[in-house]
Amino acid sequence: MATTPRRRAASKATSNGTSKAASKAADPAVPENTDVTGEPPRAAGWETIVGAIGPKVREVRQLHGLSLQQLAARSEVSAAAIHKVERGDMVPTITTLLKLAAALGRPIGFFVDDAEWAGPVGVHLRAADRPVAPADWAPSAEGVDAGAIAVPSERLRAGAVWARIEPGGSSGDARSVRSGEELVLVVDGSLTVDIAGEVYRLERGDSLQFPADRPHTWRNTGRRTADIAWWYLHG
C-alpha cells in the first residue's frame, strides 16, 4: 500500500519522538527531571515563596536580637520547630506561621510575599535593648559583663560584643576555637591575649586582629576595669 504524505509525516514524528526518548533513556548523564530538549523544568512559584519563609523568620528574629528560646517563649512554638523552619527542614503550618508572625511583629503576608526584603537598611540597637553576648563568644568567661552590639544575619555577617572586664576577669580556662576572624579594640584599660602561645599586651587604643581558628584566651591583668569592643566574622 502506498504511504500518503500525511502518514509519512506522522510516521516521521513518531520515529523522532521515540528516538529522542530512547536517546534520553540511554544517556545516564541526563537527569530524570530534564525534558528531551535538555532544559530542566522551572521551579514552581510557590516553591520559591515557601523556601523564603525560613530565612525571613531568621532575619527578623536576629533583627530583634532574639534567641531561638526567646522567640519560642514569645510565640509558644518550640525552639526545635523554629530551628527546623529557619533551616528549611520544615514548612510551618498556618497556625505556626500566625504565631511566629505575631511574636515578630510582622503581618503573615510578609513571610509569604515573594518580594525582596523590605526591612530597614541599618540595624539600630539601643543601649537599653542590647541583647546578651552570643553563647559561643566566651562561654567560660568570668568577671565579665558583655552584650551584643551587632548581631550577624543573612544580610550582615559581622557580629560584635561590648565587654566590661573586671580586674582578673578572663575568658576562662577553655581556649576558644571557631572559624572566621576576630578584632579586639581596647577602649579603656588593658587586656592580655594569648593566641596559640603568642602573648599580646593591649593598652588603651590598641587593637588586635587574628584568625579565630587558633586557640586563644584573654585576661584583664590590669588593676582597673577594661572596656573592650570585640568584632567577629564567622567563616
Short mmCIF file of C-alpha atoms in Angstrom, two decimals, residues 62 123 125 131-134 136-137 147-162 178-184 229-235:
data_model
loop_
_atom_site.label_atom_id
_atom_site.label_comp_id
_atom_site.label_asym_id
_atom_site.label_seq_id
_atom_site.Cartn_x
_atom_site.Cartn_y
_atom_site.Cartn_z
CA GLN A 62 18.01 38.27 64.57
CA VAL A 123 20.14 47.76 62.36
CA LEU A 125 20.44 48.56 68.69
CA PRO A 131 20.93 41.63 73.75
CA VAL A 132 23.27 39.33 75.64
CA ALA A 133 26.53 38.30 74.01
CA PRO A 134 26.33 35.15 71.84
CA ASP A 136 29.72 30.85 71.86
CA TRP A 137 31.62 34.15 72.25
CA GLY A 147 26.32 42.41 75.45
CA ALA A 148 25.97 42.19 71.68
CA ILE A 149 26.32 45.44 69.75
CA ALA A 150 25.95 43.77 66.34
CA VAL A 151 24.15 40.52 65.53
CA PRO A 152 25.05 38.53 62.37
CA SER A 153 22.21 37.90 59.92
CA GLU A 154 21.61 36.80 56.34
CA ARG A 155 22.40 40.32 55.08
CA LEU A 156 25.04 41.42 57.58
CA ARG A 157 27.57 38.76 58.53
CA ALA A 158 29.68 40.53 61.14
CA GLY A 159 28.91 40.49 64.85
CA ALA A 160 30.30 42.50 67.75
CA VAL A 161 30.34 42.47 71.55
CA TRP A 162 30.88 45.25 74.08
CA ARG A 178 35.97 28.88 65.87
CA SER A 179 36.04 29.68 62.17
CA GLY A 180 36.50 33.19 60.83
CA GLU A 181 38.42 36.09 62.36
CA GLU A 182 38.22 38.47 65.30
CA LEU A 183 39.23 42.06 66.00
CA VAL A 184 39.73 43.41 69.53
CA ALA A 229 34.92 46.33 71.69
CA TRP A 230 35.13 42.88 70.10
CA TRP A 231 34.22 42.26 66.45
CA TYR A 232 33.96 38.80 64.88
CA LEU A 233 33.21 37.41 61.46
CA HIS A 234 32.43 33.72 61.22
CA GLY A 235 33.92 31.93 58.24
#
